[in-house]
Tab-separated table of C-alpha atoms in Angstrom:
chain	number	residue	atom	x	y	z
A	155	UNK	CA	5.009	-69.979	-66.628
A	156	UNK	CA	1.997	-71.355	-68.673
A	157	UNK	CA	0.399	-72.362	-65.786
A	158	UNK	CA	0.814	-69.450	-63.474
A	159	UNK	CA	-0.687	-67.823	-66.767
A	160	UNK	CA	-3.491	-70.330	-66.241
A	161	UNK	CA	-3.715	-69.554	-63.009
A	162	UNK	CA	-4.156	-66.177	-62.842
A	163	UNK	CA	-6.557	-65.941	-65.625
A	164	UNK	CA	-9.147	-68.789	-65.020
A	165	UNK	CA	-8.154	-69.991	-61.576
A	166	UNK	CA	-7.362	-66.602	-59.420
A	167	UNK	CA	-5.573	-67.586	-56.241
A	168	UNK	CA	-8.004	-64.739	-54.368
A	169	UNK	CA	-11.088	-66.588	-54.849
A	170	UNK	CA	-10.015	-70.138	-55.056
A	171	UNK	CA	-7.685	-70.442	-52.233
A	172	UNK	CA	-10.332	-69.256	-49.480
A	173	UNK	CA	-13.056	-71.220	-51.213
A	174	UNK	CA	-10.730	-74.808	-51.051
A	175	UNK	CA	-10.307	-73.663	-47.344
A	176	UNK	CA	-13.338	-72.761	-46.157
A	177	UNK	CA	-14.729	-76.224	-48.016
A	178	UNK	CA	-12.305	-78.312	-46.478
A	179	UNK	CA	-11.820	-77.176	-43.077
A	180	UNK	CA	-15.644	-77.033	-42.575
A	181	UNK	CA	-16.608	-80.464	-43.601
A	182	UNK	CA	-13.657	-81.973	-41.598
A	183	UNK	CA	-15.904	-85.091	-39.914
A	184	UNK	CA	-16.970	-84.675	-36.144
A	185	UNK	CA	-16.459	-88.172	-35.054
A	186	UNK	CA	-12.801	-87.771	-33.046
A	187	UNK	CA	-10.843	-90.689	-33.156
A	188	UNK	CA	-8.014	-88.904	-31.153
A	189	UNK	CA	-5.362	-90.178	-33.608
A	190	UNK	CA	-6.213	-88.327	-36.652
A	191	UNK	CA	-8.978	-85.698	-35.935
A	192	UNK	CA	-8.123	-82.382	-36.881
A	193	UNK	CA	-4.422	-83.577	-37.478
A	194	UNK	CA	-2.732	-79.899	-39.035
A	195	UNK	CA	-0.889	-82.194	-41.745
A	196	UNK	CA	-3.705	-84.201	-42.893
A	197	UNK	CA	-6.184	-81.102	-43.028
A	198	UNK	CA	-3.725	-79.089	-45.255
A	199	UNK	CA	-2.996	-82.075	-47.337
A	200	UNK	CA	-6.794	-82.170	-47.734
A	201	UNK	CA	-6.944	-78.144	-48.504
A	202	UNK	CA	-3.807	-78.627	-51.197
A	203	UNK	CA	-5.258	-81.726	-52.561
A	204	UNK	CA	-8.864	-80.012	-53.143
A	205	UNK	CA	-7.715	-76.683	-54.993
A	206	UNK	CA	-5.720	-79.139	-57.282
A	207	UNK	CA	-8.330	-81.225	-57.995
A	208	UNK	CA	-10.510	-78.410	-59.157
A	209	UNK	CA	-7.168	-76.347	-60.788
A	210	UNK	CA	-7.160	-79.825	-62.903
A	211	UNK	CA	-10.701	-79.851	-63.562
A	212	UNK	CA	-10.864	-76.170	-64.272
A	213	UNK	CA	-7.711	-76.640	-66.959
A	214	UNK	CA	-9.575	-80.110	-68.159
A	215	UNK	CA	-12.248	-78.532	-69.389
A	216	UNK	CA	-11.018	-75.345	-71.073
A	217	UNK	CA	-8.143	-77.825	-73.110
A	218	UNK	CA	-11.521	-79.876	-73.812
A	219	UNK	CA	-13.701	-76.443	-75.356
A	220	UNK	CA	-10.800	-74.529	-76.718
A	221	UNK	CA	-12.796	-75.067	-79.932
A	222	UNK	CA	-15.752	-73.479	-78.738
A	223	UNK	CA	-13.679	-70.881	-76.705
A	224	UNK	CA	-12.423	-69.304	-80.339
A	225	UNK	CA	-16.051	-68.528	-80.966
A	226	UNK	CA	-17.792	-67.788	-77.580
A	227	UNK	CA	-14.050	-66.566	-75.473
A	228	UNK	CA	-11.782	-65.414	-78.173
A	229	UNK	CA	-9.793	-63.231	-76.045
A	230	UNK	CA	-8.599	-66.177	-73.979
A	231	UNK	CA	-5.214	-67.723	-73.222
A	232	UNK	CA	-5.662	-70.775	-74.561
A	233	UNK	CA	-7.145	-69.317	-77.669
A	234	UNK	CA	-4.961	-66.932	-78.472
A	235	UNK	CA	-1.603	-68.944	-77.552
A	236	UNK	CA	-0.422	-67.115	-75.029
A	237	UNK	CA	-0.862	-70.150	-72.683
A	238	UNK	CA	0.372	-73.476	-74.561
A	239	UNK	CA	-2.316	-76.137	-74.644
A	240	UNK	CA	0.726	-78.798	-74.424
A	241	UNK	CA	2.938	-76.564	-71.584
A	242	UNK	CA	-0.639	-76.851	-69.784
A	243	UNK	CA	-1.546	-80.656	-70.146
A	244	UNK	CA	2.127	-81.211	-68.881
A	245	UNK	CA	1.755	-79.454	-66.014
A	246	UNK	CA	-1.898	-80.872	-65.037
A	247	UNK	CA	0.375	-84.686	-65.901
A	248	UNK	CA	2.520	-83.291	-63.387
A	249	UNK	CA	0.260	-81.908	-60.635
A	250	UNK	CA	-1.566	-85.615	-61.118
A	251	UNK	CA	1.390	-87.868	-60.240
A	252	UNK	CA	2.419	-84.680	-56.888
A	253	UNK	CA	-1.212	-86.020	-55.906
A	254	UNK	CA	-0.793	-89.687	-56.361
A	255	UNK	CA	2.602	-89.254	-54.535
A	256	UNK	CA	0.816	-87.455	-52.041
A	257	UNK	CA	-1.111	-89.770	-50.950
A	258	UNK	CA	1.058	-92.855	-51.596
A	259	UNK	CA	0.234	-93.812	-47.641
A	260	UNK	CA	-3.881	-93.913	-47.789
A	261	UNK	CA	-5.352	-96.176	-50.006
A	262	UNK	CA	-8.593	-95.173	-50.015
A	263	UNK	CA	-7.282	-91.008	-51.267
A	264	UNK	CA	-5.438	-92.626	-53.943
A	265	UNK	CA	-8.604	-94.816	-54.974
A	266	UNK	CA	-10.616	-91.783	-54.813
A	267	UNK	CA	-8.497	-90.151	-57.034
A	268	UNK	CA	-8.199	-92.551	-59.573
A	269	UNK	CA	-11.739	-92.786	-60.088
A	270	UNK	CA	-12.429	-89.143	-60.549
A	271	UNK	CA	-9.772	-89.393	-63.078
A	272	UNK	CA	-11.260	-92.222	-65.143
A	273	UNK	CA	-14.786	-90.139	-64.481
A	274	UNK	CA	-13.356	-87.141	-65.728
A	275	UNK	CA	-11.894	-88.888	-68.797
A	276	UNK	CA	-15.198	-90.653	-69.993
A	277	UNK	CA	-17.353	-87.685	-69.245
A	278	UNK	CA	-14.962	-85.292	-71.306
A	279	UNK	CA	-15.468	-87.714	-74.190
A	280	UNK	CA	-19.118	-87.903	-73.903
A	281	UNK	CA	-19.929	-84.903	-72.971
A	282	UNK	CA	-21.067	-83.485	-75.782
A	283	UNK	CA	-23.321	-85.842	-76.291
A	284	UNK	CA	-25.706	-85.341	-73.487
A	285	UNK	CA	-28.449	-82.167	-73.283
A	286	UNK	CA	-26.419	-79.058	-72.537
A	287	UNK	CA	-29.403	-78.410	-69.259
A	288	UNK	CA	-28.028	-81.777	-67.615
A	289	UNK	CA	-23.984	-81.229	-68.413
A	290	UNK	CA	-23.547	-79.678	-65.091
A	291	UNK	CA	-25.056	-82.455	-63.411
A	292	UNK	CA	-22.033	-84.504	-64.221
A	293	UNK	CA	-19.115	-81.964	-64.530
A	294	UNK	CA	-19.618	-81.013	-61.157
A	295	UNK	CA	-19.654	-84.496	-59.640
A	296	UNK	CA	-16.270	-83.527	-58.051
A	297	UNK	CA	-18.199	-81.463	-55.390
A	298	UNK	CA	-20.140	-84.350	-54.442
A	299	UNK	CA	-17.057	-86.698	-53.600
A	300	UNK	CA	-15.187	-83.789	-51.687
A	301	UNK	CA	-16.867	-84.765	-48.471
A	302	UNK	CA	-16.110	-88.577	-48.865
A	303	UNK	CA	-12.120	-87.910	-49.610
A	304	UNK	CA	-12.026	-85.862	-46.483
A	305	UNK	CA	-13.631	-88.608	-44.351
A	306	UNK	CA	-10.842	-90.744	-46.371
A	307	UNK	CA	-7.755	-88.267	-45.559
A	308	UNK	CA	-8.375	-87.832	-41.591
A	309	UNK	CA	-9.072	-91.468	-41.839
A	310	UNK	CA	-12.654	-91.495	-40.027
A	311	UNK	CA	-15.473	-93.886	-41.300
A	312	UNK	CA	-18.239	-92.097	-43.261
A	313	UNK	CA	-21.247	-91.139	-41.801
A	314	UNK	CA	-24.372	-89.996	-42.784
A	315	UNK	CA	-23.509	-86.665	-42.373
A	316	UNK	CA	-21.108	-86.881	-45.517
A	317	UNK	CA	-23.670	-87.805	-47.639
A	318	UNK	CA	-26.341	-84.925	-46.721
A	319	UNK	CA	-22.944	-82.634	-47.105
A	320	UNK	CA	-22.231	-83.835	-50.522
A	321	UNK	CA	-25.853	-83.197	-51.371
A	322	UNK	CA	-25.622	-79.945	-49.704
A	323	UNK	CA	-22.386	-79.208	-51.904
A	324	UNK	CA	-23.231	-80.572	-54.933
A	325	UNK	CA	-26.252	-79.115	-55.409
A	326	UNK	CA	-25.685	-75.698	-54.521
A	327	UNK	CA	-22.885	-75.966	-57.232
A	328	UNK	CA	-24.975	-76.744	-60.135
A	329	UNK	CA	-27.479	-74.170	-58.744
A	330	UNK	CA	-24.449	-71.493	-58.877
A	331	UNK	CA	-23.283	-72.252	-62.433
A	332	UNK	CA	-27.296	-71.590	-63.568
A	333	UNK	CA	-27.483	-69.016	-61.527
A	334	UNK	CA	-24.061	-67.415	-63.616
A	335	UNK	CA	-25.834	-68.223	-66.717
A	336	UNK	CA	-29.424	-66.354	-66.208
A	337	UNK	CA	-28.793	-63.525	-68.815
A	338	UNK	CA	-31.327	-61.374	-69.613
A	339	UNK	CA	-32.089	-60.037	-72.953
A	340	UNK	CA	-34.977	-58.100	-74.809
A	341	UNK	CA	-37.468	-61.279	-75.507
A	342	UNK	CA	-35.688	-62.597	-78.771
A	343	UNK	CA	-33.359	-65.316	-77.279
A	344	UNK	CA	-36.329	-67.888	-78.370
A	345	UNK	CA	-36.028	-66.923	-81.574
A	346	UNK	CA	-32.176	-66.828	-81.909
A	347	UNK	CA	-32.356	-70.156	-80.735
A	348	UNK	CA	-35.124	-71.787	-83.476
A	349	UNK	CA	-32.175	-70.365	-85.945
A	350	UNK	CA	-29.211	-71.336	-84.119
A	351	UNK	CA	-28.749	-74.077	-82.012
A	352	UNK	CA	-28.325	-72.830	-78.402
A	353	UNK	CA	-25.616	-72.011	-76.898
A	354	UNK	CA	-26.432	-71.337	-73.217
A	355	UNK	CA	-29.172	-72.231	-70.791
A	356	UNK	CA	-30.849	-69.556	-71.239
A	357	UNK	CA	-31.020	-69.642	-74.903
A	358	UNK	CA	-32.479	-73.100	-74.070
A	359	UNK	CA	-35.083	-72.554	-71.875
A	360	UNK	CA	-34.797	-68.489	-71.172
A	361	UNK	CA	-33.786	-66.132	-68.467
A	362	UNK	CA	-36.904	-67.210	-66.261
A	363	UNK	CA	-36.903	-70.768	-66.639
A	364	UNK	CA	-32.844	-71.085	-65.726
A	365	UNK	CA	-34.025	-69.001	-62.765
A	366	UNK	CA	-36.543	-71.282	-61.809
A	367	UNK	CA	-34.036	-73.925	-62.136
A	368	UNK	CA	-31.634	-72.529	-60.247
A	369	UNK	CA	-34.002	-71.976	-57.603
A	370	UNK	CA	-35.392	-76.378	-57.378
A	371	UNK	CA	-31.794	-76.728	-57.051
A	372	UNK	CA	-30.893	-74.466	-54.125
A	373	UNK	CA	-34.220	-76.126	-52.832
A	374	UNK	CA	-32.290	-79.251	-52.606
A	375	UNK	CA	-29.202	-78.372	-51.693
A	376	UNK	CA	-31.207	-76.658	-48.367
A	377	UNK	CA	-32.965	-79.951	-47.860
A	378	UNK	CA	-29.764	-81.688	-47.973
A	379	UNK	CA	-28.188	-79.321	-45.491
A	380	UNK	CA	-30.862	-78.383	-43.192
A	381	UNK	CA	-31.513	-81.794	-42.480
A	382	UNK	CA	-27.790	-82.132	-41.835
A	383	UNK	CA	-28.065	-79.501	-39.517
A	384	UNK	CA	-31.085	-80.746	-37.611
A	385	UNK	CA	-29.106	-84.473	-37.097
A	386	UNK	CA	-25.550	-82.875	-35.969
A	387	UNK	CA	-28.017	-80.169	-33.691
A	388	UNK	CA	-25.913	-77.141	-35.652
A	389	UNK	CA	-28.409	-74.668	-34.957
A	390	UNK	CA	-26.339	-71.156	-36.377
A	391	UNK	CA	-25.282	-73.154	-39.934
A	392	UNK	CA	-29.425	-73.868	-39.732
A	393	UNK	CA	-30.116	-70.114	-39.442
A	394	UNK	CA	-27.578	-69.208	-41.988
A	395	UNK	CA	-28.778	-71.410	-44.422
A	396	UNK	CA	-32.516	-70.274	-43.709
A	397	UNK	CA	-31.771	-66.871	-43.933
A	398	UNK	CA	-29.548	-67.589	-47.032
A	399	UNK	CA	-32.495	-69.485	-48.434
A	400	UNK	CA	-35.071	-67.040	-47.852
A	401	UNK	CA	-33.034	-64.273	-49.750
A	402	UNK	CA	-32.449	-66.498	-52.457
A	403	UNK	CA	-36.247	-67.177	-53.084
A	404	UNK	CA	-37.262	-63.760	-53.227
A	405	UNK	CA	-34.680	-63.083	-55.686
A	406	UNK	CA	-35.710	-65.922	-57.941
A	407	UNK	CA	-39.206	-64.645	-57.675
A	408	UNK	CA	-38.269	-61.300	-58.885
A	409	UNK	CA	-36.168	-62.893	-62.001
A	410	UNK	CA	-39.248	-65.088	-62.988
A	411	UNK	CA	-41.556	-61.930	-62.780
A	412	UNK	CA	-39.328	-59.640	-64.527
A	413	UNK	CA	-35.370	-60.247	-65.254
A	414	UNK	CA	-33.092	-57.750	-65.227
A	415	UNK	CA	-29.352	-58.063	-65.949
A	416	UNK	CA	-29.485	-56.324	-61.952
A	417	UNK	CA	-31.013	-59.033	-60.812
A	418	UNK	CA	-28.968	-61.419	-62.597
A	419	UNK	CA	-25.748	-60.330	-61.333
A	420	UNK	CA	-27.054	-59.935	-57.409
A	421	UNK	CA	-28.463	-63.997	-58.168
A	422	UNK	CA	-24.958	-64.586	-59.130
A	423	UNK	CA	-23.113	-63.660	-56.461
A	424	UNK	CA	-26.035	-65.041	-54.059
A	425	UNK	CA	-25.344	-68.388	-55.536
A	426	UNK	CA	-21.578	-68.430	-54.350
A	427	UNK	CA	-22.387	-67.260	-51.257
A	428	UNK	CA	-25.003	-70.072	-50.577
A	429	UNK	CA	-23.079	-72.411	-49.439
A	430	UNK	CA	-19.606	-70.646	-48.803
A	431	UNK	CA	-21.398	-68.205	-45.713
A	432	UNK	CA	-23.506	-71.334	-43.905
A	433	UNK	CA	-19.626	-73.295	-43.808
A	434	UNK	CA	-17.901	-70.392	-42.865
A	435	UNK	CA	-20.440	-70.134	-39.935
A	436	UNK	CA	-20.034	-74.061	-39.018
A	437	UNK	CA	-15.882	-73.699	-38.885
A	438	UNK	CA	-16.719	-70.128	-36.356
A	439	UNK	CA	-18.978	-71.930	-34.583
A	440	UNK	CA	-16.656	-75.254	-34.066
A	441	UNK	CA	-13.681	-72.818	-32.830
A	442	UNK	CA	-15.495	-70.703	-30.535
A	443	UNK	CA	-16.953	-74.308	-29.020
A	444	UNK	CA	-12.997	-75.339	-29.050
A	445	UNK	CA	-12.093	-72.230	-26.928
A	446	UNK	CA	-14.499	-73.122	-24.406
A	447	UNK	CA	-13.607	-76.129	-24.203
A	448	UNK	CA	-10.510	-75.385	-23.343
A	449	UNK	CA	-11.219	-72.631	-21.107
């Protein structure tokens, strides 16, 4: 009950379920080895075993900042009671060893998982130590070892192209969680933040330089992808990512010349679409060139 509470207030199955899929079924390797490529089992193991992972890391961290939450999010779950903390951290024990089990016949998943775990431990520990402009750097590292578990799980060697993906993926994460944080306000958040110490990014470095920000890192995360793109010849994930890209800078330009909370909001969205439209395109694209195949 606590965790369907969980669920539907921090982890809604509407958004998350489609995003896990459209993640995993896109970055399913190229490279057929006959035996396991594109396997139905090991691809929905793959899609369960990634909107876990991030259900874990999503409950992780608001157990870890429930402190914080009763200033900043008083109004939720965790804060008020109506999801227990302990209910919560027994589930996530539970969903854990369903993983574990899971993958009890591939080494190399269950190796992968274990190290996130003892990642995810340290950096919840440490955390708060580090400058609150580089935290998403390493809560997001999840993003960057999706690619490598699903190499692991249809039991293909890694290539290059995993690499470039979890570039691709990682960065236009961090990008997105900037990009959710650009909040304009009337000038003063400088001077909030010489009394206060700050609380967001852009009480740290304000509305226009989290922009900018956001933009260097959807800079990279195209790098990482179009060059991807150019060594796998996927010409319409090139052209979706170009356009995306192009859309994206002119909306950073208009936040760095003059913010708006407008602005802000169409940046956010733009940010989750960034990399959930050009994979979307690459699983169309690799079903239409299945149907012809087989026609």
């Amino acid at each position: 009950m606590h965790l369907w509470r969980f669920i539907q207030e921090r982890y809604p199955l509407f958004i998350t379920i489609p995003l896990c899929i459209i993640i995993t079924v896109s970055l399913i390797p190229t490279t057929d080895t006959g035996k396991y490529h594109n396997h139905l089992l090991l691809t929905l193991l793959a899609v369960l075993t990634t909107w876990l992972g991030l259900l874990l890391l999503r409950a992780a961290d608001d157990l870890h900042s429930i402190q914080a939450d009763r200033d900043k999010s008083p109004q939720r779950g965790l804060v008020t009671g109506y999801i227990q903390s302990a209910a919560l951290r027994r589930n996530c024990i539970f969903i854990l060893v369903l993983l574990l089990f899971l993958h009890a016949q591939n080494w190399i998943g269950v190796v992968i998982i274990c190290l996130l775990v003892g990642y995810y431990w340290l950096w919840f520990k440490l955390s708060s130590r580090s400058p609150i402009m580089l935290r998403p750097f390493g809560s997001n590292l999840i993003f960057a070892i999706i690619p490598f578990y699903i190499g692991a799980v249809h039991e293909v060697p890694w290539q290059i192209e995993s690499l470039y993906f979890a570039g691709f993926l990682y960065f236009a994460v961090i990008a997105h969680e900037y990009a959710h944080n650009v909040q304009p306000s009337n000038g003063n958040e400088h001077e909030r933040g010489r009394t206060s110490p700050p609380l967001n990014y852009t009480q740290f470095m304000g509305a226009k330089g989290t922009a900018l920000l956001a933009g260097l890192l959807f800079a990279s995360s195209f790098i990482c992808g179009a060059i991807m793109a150019i060594i796998l010849n996927e010409m319409s994930f090139l052209i979706a990512l170009i356009t995306h890209m192009l859309v994206n800078t002119y909306l950073i330009g208009m936040l760095i010349y003059h913010p708006t909370s407008r602005l802000a909001r169409k940046f956010y969205v733009l940010g989750f679409t960034f990399f959930i439209i050009p994979l979307a395109v690459r699983i169309i694209v690799k079903a239409l060139n299945k149907v012809n195949i087989h026609w």
